[in-house]
Tab-separated table of C-alpha atoms in Angstrom:
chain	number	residue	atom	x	y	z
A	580	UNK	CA	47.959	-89.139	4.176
A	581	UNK	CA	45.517	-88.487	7.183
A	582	UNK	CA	43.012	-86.361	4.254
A	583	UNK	CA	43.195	-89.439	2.087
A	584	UNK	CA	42.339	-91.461	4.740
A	585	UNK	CA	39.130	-89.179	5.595
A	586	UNK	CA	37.378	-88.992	2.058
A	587	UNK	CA	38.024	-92.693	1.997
A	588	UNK	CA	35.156	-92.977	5.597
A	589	UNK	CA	33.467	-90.153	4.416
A	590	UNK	CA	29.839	-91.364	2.975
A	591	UNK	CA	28.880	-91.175	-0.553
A	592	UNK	CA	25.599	-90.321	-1.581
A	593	UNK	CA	23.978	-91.723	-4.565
A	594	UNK	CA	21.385	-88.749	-6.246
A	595	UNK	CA	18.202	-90.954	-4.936
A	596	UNK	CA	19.446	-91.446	-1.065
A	597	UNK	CA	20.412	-87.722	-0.865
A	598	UNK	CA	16.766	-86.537	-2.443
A	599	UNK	CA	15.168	-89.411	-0.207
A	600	UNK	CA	17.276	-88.093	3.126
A	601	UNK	CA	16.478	-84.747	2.621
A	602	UNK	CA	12.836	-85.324	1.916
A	603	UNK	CA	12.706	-86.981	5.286
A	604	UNK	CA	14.158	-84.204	6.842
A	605	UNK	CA	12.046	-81.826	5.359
A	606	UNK	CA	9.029	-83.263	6.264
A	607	UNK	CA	10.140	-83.841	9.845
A	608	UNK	CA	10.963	-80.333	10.771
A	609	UNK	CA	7.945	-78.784	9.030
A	610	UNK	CA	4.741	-80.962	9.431
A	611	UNK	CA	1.790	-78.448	10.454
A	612	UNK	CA	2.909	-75.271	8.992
A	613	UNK	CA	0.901	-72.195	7.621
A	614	UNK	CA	1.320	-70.670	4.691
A	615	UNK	CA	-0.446	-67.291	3.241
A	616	UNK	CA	0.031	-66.772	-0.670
A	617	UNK	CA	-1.408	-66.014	-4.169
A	618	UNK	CA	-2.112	-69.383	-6.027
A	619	UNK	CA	-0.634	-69.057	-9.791
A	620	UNK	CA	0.249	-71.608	-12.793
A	621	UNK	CA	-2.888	-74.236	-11.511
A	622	UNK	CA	-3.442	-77.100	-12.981
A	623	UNK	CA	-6.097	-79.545	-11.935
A	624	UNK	CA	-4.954	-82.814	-13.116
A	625	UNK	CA	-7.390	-85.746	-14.155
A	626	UNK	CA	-6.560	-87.840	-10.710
A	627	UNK	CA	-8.490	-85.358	-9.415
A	628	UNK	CA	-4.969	-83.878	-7.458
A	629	UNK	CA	-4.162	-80.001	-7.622
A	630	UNK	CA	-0.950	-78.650	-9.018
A	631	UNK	CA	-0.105	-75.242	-8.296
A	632	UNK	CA	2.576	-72.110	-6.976
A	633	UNK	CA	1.975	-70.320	-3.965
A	634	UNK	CA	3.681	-66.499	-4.368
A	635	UNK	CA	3.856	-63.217	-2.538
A	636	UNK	CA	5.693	-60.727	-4.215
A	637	UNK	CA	9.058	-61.797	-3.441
A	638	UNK	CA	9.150	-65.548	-3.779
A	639	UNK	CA	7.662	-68.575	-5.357
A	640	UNK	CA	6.576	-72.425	-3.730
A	641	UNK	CA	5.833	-75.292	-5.875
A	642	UNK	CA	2.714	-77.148	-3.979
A	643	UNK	CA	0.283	-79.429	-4.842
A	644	UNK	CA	-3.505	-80.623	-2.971
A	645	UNK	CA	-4.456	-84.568	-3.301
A	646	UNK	CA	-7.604	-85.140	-4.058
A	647	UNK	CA	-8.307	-86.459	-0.725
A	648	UNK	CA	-8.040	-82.717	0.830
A	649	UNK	CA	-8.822	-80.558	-1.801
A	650	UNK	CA	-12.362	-82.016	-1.622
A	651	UNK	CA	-13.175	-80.484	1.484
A	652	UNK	CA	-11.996	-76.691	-0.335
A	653	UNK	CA	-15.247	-74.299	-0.019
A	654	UNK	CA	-13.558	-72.022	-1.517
A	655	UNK	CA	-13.705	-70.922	-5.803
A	656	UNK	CA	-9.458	-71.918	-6.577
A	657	UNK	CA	-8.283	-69.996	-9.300
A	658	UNK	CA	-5.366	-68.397	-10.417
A	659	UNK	CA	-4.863	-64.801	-8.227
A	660	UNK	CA	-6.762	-66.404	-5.727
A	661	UNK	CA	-5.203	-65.275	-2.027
A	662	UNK	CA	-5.536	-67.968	0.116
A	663	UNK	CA	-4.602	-69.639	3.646
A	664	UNK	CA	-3.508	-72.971	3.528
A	665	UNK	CA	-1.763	-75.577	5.682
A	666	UNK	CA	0.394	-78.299	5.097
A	667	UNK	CA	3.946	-79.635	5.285
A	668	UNK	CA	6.736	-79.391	3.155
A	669	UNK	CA	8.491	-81.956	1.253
A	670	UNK	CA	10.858	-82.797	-1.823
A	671	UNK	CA	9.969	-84.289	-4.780
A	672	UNK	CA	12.184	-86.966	-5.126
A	673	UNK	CA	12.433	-87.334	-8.895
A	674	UNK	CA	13.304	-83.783	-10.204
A	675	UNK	CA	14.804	-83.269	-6.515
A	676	UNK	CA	11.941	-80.083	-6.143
A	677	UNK	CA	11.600	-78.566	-3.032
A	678	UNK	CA	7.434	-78.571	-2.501
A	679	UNK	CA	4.573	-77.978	-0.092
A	680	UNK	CA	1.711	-80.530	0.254
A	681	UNK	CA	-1.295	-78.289	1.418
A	682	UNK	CA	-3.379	-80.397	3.656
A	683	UNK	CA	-6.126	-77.351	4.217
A	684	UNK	CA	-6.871	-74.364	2.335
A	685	UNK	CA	-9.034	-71.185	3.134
A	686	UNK	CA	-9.925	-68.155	1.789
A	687	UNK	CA	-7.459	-65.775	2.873
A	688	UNK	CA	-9.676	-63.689	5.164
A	689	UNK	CA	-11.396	-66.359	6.950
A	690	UNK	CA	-8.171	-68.221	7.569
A	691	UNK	CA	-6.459	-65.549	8.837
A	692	UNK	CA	-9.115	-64.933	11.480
A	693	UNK	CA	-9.202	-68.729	12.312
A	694	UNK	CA	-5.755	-68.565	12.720
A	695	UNK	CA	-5.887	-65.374	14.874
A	696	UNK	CA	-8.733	-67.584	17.083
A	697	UNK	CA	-6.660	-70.604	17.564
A	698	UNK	CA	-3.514	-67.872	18.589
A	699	UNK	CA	-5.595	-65.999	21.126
A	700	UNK	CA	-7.381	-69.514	22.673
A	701	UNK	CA	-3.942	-70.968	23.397
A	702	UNK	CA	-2.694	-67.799	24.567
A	703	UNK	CA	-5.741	-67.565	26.979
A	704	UNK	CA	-6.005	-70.979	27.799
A	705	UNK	CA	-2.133	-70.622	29.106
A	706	UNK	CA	-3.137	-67.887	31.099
A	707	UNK	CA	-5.974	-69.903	33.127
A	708	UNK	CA	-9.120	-68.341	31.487
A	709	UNK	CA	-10.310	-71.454	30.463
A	710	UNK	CA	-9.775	-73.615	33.594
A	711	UNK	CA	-12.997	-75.298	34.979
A	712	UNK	CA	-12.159	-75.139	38.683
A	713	UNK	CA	-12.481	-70.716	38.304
A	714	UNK	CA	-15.970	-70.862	36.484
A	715	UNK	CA	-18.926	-69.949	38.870
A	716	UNK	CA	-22.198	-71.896	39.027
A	717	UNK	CA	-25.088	-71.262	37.665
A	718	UNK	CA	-27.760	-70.592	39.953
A	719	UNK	CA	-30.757	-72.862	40.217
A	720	UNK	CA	-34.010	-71.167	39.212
A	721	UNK	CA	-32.690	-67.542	39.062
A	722	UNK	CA	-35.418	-64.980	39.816
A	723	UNK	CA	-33.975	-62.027	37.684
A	724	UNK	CA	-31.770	-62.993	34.396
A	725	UNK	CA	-30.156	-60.675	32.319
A	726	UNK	CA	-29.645	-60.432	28.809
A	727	UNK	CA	-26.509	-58.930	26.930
A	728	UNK	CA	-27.229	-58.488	23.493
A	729	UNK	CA	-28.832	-56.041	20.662
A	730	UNK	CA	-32.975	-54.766	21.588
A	731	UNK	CA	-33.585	-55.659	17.561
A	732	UNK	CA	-31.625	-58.835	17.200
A	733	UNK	CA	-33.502	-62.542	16.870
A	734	UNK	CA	-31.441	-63.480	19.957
A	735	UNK	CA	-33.432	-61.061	22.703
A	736	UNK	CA	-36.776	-62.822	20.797
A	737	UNK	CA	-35.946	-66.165	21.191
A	738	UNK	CA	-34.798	-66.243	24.918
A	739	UNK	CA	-37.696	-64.236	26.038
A	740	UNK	CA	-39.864	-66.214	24.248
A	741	UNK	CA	-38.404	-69.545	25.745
A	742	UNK	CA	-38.699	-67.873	29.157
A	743	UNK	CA	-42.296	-67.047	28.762
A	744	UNK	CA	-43.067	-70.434	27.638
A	745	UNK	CA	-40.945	-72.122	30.604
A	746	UNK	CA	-40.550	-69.541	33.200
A	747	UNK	CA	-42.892	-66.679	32.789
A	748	UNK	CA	-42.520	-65.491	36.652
A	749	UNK	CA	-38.781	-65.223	35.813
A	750	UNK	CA	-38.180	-61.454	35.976
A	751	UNK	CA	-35.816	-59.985	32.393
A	752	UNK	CA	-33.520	-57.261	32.213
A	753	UNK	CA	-32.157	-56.530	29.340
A	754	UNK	CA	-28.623	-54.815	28.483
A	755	UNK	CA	-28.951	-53.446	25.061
A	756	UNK	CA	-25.469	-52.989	23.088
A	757	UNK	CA	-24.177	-53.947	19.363
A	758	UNK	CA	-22.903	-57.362	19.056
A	759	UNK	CA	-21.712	-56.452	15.638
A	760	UNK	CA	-18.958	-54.174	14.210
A	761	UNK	CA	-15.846	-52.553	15.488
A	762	UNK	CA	-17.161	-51.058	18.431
A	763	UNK	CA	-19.313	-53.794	19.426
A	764	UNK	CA	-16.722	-55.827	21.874
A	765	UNK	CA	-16.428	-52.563	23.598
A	766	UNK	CA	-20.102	-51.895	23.692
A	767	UNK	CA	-20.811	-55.834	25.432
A	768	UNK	CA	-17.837	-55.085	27.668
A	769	UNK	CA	-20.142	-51.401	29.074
A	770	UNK	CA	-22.675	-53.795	29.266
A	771	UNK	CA	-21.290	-56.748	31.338
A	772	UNK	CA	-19.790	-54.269	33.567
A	773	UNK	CA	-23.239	-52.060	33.828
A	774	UNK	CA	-24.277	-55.664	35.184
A	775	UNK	CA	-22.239	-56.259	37.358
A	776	UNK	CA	-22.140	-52.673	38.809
A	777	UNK	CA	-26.230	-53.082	39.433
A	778	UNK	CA	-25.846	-56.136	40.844
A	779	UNK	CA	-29.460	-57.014	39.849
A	780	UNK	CA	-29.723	-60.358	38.204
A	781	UNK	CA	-29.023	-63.515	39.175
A	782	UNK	CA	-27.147	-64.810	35.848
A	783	UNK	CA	-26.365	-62.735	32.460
A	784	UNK	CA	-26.678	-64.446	29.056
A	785	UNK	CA	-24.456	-62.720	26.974
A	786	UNK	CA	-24.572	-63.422	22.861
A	787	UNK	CA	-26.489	-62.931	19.698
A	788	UNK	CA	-27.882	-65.081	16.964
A	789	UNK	CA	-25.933	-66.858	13.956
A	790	UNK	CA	-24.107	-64.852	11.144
A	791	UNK	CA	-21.053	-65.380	9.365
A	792	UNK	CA	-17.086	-65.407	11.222
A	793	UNK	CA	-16.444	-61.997	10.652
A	794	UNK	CA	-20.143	-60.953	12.158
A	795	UNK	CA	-19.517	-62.895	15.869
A	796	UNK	CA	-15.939	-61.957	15.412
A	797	UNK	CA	-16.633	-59.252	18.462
A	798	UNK	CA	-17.227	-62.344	21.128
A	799	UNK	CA	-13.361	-63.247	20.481
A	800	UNK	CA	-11.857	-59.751	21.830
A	801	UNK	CA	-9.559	-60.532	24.307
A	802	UNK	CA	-10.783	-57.551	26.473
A	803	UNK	CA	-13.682	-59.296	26.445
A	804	UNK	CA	-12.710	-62.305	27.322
A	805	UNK	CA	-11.038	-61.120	30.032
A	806	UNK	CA	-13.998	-58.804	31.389
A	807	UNK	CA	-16.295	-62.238	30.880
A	808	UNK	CA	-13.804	-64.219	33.184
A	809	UNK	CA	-13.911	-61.052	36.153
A	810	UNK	CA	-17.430	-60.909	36.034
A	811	UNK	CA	-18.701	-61.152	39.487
A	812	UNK	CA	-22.001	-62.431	38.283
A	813	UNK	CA	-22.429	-66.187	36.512
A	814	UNK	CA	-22.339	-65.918	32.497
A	815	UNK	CA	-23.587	-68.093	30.125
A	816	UNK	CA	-21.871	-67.429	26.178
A	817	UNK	CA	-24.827	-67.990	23.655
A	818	UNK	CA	-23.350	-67.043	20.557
A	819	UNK	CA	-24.755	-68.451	16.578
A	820	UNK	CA	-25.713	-71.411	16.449
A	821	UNK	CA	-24.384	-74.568	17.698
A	822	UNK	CA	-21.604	-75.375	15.215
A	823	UNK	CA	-20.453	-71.868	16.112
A	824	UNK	CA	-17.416	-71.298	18.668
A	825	UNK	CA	-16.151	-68.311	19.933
A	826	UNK	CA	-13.731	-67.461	23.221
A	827	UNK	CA	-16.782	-66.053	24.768
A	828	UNK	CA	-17.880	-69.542	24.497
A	829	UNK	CA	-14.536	-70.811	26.321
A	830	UNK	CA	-14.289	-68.420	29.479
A	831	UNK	CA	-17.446	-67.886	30.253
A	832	UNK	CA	-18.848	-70.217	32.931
A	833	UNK	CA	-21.393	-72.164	30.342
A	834	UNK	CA	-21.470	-72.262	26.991
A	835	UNK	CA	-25.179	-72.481	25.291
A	836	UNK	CA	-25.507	-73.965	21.833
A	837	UNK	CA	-27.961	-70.926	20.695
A	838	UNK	CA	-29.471	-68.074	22.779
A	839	UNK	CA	-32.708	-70.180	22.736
A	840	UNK	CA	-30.691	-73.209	24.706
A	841	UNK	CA	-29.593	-71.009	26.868
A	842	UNK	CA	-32.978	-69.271	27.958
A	843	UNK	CA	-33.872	-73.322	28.483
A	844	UNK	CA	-30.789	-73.398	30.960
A	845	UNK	CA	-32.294	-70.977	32.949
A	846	UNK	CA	-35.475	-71.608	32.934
A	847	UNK	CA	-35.823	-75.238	33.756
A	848	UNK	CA	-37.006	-77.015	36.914
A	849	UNK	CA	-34.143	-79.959	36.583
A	850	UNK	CA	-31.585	-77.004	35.964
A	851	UNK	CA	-29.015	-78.537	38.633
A	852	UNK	CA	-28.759	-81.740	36.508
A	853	UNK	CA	-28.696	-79.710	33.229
A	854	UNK	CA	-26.096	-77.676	35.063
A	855	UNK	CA	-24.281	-80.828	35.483
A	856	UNK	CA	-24.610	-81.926	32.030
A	857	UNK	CA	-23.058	-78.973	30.160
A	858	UNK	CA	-20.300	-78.349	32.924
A	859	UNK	CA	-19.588	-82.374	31.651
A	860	UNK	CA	-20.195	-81.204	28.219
A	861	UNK	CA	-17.828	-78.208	28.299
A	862	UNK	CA	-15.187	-80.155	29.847
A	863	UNK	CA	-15.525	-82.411	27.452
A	864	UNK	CA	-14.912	-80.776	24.859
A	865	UNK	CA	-11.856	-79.267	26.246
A	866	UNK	CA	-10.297	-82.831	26.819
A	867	UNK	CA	-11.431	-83.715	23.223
A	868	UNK	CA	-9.455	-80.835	21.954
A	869	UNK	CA	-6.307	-81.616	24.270
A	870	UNK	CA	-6.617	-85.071	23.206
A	871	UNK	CA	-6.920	-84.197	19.104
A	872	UNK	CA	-4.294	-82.195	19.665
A	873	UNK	CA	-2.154	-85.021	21.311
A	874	UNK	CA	-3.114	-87.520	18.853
A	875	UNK	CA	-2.376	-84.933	16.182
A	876	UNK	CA	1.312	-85.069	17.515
A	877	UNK	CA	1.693	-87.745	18.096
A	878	UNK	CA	0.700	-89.149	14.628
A	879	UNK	CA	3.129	-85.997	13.318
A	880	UNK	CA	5.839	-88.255	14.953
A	881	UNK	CA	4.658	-91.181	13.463
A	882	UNK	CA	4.394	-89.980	10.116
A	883	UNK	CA	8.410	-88.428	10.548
A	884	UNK	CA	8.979	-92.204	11.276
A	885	UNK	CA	7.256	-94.020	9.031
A	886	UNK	CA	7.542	-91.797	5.898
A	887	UNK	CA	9.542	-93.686	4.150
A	888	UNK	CA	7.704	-97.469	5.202
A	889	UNK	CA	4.266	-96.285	4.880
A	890	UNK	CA	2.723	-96.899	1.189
A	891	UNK	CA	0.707	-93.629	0.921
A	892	UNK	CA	3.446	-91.665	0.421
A	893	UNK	CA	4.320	-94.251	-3.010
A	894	UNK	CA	0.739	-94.564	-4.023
A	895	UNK	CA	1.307	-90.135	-3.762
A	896	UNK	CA	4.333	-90.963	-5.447
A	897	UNK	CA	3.208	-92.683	-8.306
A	898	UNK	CA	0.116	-90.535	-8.475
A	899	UNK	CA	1.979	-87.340	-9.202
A	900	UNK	CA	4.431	-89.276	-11.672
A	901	UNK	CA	1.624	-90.065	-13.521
A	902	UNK	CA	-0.203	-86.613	-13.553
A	903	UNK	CA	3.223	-85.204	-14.660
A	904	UNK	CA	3.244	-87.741	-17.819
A	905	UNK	CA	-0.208	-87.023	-18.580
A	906	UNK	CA	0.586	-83.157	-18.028
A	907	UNK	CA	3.453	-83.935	-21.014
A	908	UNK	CA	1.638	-85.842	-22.906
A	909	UNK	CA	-1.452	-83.502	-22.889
A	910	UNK	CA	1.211	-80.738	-23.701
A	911	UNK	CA	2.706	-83.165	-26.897
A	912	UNK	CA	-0.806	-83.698	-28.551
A	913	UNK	CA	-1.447	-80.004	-28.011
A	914	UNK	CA	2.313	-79.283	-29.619
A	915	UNK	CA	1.751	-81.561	-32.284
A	916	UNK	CA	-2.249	-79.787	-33.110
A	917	UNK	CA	-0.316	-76.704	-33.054
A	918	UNK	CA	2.685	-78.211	-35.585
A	919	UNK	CA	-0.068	-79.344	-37.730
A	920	UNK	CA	-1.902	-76.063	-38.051
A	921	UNK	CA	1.071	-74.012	-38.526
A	922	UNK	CA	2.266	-76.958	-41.421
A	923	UNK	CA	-1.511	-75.532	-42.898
A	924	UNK	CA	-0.906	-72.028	-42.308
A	925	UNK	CA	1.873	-72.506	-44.096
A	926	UNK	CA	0.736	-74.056	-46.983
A	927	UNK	CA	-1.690	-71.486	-47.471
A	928	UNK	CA	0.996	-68.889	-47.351
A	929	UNK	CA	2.902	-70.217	-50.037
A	930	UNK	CA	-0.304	-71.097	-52.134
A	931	UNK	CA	-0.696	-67.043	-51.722
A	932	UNK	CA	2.643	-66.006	-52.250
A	933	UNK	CA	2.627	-67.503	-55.716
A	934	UNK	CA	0.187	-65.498	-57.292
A	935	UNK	CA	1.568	-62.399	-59.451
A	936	UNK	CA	-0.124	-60.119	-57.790
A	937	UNK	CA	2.150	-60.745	-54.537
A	938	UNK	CA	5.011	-61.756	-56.696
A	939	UNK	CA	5.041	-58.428	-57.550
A	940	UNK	CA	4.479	-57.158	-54.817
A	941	UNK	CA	7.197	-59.012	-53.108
A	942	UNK	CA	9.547	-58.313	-55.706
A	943	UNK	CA	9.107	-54.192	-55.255
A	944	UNK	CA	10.051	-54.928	-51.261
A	945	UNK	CA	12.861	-56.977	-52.522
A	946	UNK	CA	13.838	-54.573	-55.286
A	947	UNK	CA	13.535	-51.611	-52.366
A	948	UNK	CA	15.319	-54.039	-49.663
A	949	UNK	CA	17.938	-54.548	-51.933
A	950	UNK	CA	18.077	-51.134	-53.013
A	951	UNK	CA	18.926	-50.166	-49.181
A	952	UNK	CA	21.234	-53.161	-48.356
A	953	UNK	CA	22.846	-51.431	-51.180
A	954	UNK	CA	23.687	-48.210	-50.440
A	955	UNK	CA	24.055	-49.109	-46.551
A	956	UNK	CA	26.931	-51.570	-48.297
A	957	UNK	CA	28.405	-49.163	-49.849
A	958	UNK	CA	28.362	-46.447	-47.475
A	959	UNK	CA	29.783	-49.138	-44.547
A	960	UNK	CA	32.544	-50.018	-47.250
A	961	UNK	CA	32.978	-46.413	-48.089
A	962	UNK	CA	33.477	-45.892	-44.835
A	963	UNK	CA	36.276	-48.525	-43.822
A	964	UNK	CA	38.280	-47.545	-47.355
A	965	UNK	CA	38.335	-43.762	-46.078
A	966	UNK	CA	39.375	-45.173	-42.434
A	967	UNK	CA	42.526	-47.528	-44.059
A	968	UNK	CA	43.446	-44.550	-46.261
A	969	UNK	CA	43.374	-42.094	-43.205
A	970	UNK	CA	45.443	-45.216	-41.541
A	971	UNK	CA	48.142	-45.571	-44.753
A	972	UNK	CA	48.364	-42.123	-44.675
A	973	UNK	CA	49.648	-41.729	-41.261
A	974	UNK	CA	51.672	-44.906	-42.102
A	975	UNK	CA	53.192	-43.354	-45.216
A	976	UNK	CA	53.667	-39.697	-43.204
A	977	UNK	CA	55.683	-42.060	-40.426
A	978	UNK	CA	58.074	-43.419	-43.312
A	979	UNK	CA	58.029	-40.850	-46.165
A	980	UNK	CA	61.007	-39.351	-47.082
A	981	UNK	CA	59.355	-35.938	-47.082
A	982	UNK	CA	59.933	-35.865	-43.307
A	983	UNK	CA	63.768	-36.634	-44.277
A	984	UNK	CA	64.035	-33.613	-46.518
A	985	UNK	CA	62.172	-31.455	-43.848
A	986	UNK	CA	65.748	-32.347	-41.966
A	987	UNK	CA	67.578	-30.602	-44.228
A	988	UNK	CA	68.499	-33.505	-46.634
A	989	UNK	CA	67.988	-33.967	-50.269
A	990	UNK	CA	67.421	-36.316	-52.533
A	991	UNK	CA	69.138	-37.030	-56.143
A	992	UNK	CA	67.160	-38.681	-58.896
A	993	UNK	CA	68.722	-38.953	-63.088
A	994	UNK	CA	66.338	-38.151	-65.753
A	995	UNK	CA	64.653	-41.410	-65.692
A	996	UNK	CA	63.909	-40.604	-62.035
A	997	UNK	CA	66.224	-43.254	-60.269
A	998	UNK	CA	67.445	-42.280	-57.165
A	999	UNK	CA	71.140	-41.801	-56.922
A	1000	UNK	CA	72.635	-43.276	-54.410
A	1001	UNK	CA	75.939	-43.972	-55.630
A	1002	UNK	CA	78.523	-41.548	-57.947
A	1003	UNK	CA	79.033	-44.155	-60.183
A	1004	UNK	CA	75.618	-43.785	-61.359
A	1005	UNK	CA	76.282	-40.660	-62.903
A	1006	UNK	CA	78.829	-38.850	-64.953
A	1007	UNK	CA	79.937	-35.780	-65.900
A	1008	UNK	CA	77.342	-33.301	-67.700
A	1009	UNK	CA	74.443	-36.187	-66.398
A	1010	UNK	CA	71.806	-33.600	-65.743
A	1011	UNK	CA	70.235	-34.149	-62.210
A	1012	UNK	CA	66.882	-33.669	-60.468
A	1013	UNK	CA	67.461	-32.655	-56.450
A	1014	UNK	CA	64.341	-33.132	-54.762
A	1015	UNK	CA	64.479	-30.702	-51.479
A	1016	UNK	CA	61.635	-29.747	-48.468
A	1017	UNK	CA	60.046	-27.085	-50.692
A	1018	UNK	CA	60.721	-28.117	-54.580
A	1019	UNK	CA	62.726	-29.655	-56.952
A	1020	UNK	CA	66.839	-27.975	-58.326
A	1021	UNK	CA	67.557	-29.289	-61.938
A	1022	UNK	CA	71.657	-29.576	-61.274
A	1023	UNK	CA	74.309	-30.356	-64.093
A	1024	UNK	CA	76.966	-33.063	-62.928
A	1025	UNK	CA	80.651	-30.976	-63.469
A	1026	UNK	CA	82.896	-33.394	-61.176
């Protein structure tokens, strides 16, 4: 009675509310999440929306880009493509498919060093690297400035030629070392501490001109980082250009735009207001990153709240719907092109196979088919005769009356060869046949 009682409070789900619950779920619990793959099976619908899989060499994703992100892709998408992309996951209420809506996609090489950035700035940010109230001054109108970067490099030519322009009683010493490489994060860390162990300048600018992620990728070492922030003497990062960021850029005590911006830093008259300026700058831009990154979770919460109110997500919806009936419809005209020139390829076929020449033909393979099918018949029935006779032979050899006589009995039969079973089937003088293990006795009846 009391289990009765609890599947009648237990909740029933109709098919929509369960797909619709778990969709909300779903995209609650994963709303900024990373995902590394091969893309396979894309299809760029008309909307302008990307449908695709996401594979490694274990499992499979369905996904899909809106037009709205997949825009913004640099990147050549193709199938085999490796990528990096971010998103959330959801359910596509519908079919009920489990799906990820990519929000960002990389190539897989220069997302996976973004990503390794963005891992290594929070971790060093946690640690205090980054914290204004540790970063030292820079000094006003430095006498001697030093320079940490390569001898050949269009960084070393643009600050000195700044500083000659500006400053040309400001004394230069230069720290040559590779700012490109493997072993160039070990080479500017020699050369920061060479600095420092010297003790001969007045400020080091430590970077190199503009090149691709994986060129600067040497100013976001940790042991650099970490042998910017116990520098004794003031740094300023100058790294690329000014769109460029690296964690050189984060714990040292300024961050220049470009090496030239820099050599301005130090070189100018008003350099306690400038000073000012791009401490205000850098701070900034820290407390515009704290604050995207609260707004960014806070609007994550949002979204988890108003999934199922806000009218994006049916516009999406009805968007995909629509690509999916165009996807079947595309497929039915291309089914029914394909019907239509078999239904001709067909036609031609017979037209062909009429002509004597491959009626002929045709009837040798059928004559030679036949011919086979014939004698694999007959062997296969061959076969099963010999298997019942071997079959009513051990029947026969289970009931014969051979095995009887082999007993020791014998068998009577008259000259018509009826078996005798009774005397009164024979009489006297009847000449008999007795049928024993080894032969036959012709007997004469005398009593």
């Amino acid at each position: 009675m009391q289990t009765h009682n609890n599947a009648q409070q237990q909740h029933i789900y109709q098919v929509s509310e369960l797909n619709q619950k778990a969709r909300m779920l779903l995209e609650g619990e994963f709303v900024n999440v990373w995902i590394s793959g091969e893309i396979s099976n894309l299809v760029k619908a008309s909307s302008g929306h990307w449908y695709f899989s996401l594979k490694d060499n274990r499992a499979q994703i369905k996904s899909a880009m809106f037009k709205g992100n997949n825009r913004s892709v640099r990147a050549v998408v193709e199938n085999g493509t490796q990528v990096l992309v971010r998103g959330r996951v959801s359910l596509y209420e519908p079919r009920g498919d489990f799906q990820f809506i990519a929000e960002v996609m990389e190539p897989a090489g220069e997302g996976l060093l973004k990503q390794q950035f963005e891992q290594l700035k929070q971790q060093l940010s946690q640690m205090g690297l980054f914290d204004q109230d540790v970063k030292r001054p820079i000094p006003v109108s430095p006498k001697r400035v030093g320079i940490v970067t390569s001898p050949t490099g269009a960084a070393v030519h643009d600050i000195l030629t700044v500083l000659k322009r500006r400053s040309p009683q400001t004394e230069v010493i230069l720290y040559p070392t590779m700012v490109q490489g493997e072993h160039a994060a070990q080479n500017i860390i020699w050369a920061i501490n060479a600095a420092n162990y010297r003790n001969e300048v007045d400020v080091l600018i430590v970077g190199r001109g503009g090149g691709s992620l994986e060129d600067m990728w040497c100013f976001n070492d940790e042991a650099l980082a970490h042998t910017i922030y116990n520098s004794a003497l003031p740094i300023i990062s100058a790294v690329g250009h000014e769109v460029d960021v690296s964690i050189s850029d984060f714990v040292a005590d300024l961050r220049a735009p470009t090496p030239s911006a820099a050599a301005e830093i130090v070189s100018t008259d008003n350099s306690e207001l400038i000073n000012k300026t791009t401490q205000l700058y850098s701070r900034l831009l820290m407390a515009y990153a704290n604050n995207h990154k609260n707004r960014k979770s806070s609007f994550a919460q949002l979204n988890k709240t108003l999934s199922l109110l806000h009218p994006s997500h049916k516009i999406r919806l009805a968007q995909q719907q629509t690509d999916e009936l165009n996807l079947r419809l595309n497929g039915l005209i291309k089914q029914t092109v394909a019907h239509k020139q078999q239904r001709s390829v067909v036609a031609k076929e017979m037209l062909l196979a009429n002509t004597p020449k491959h009626q002929l033909l045709l009837a040798k393979k059928q004559h030679s088919q036949l011919s086979h099918d014939l004698q694999a018949s007959f062997n296969n029935h061959f076969s099963k005769q010999q298997q019942r006779f071997a079959k009513n032979i051990e029947k026969l050899q289970i009931v014969s009356p051979l095995a009887t006589l082999q007993r020791g009995y014998a068998i009577a039969t008259s000259k018509t060869g009826k078996v005798i079973t009774q005397t009164s089937q024979v009489d006297v003088d009847d000449k008999l046949n007795i049928k024993v293990a080894d032969g036959d006795i012709a007997v004469k009846v005398i009593n």
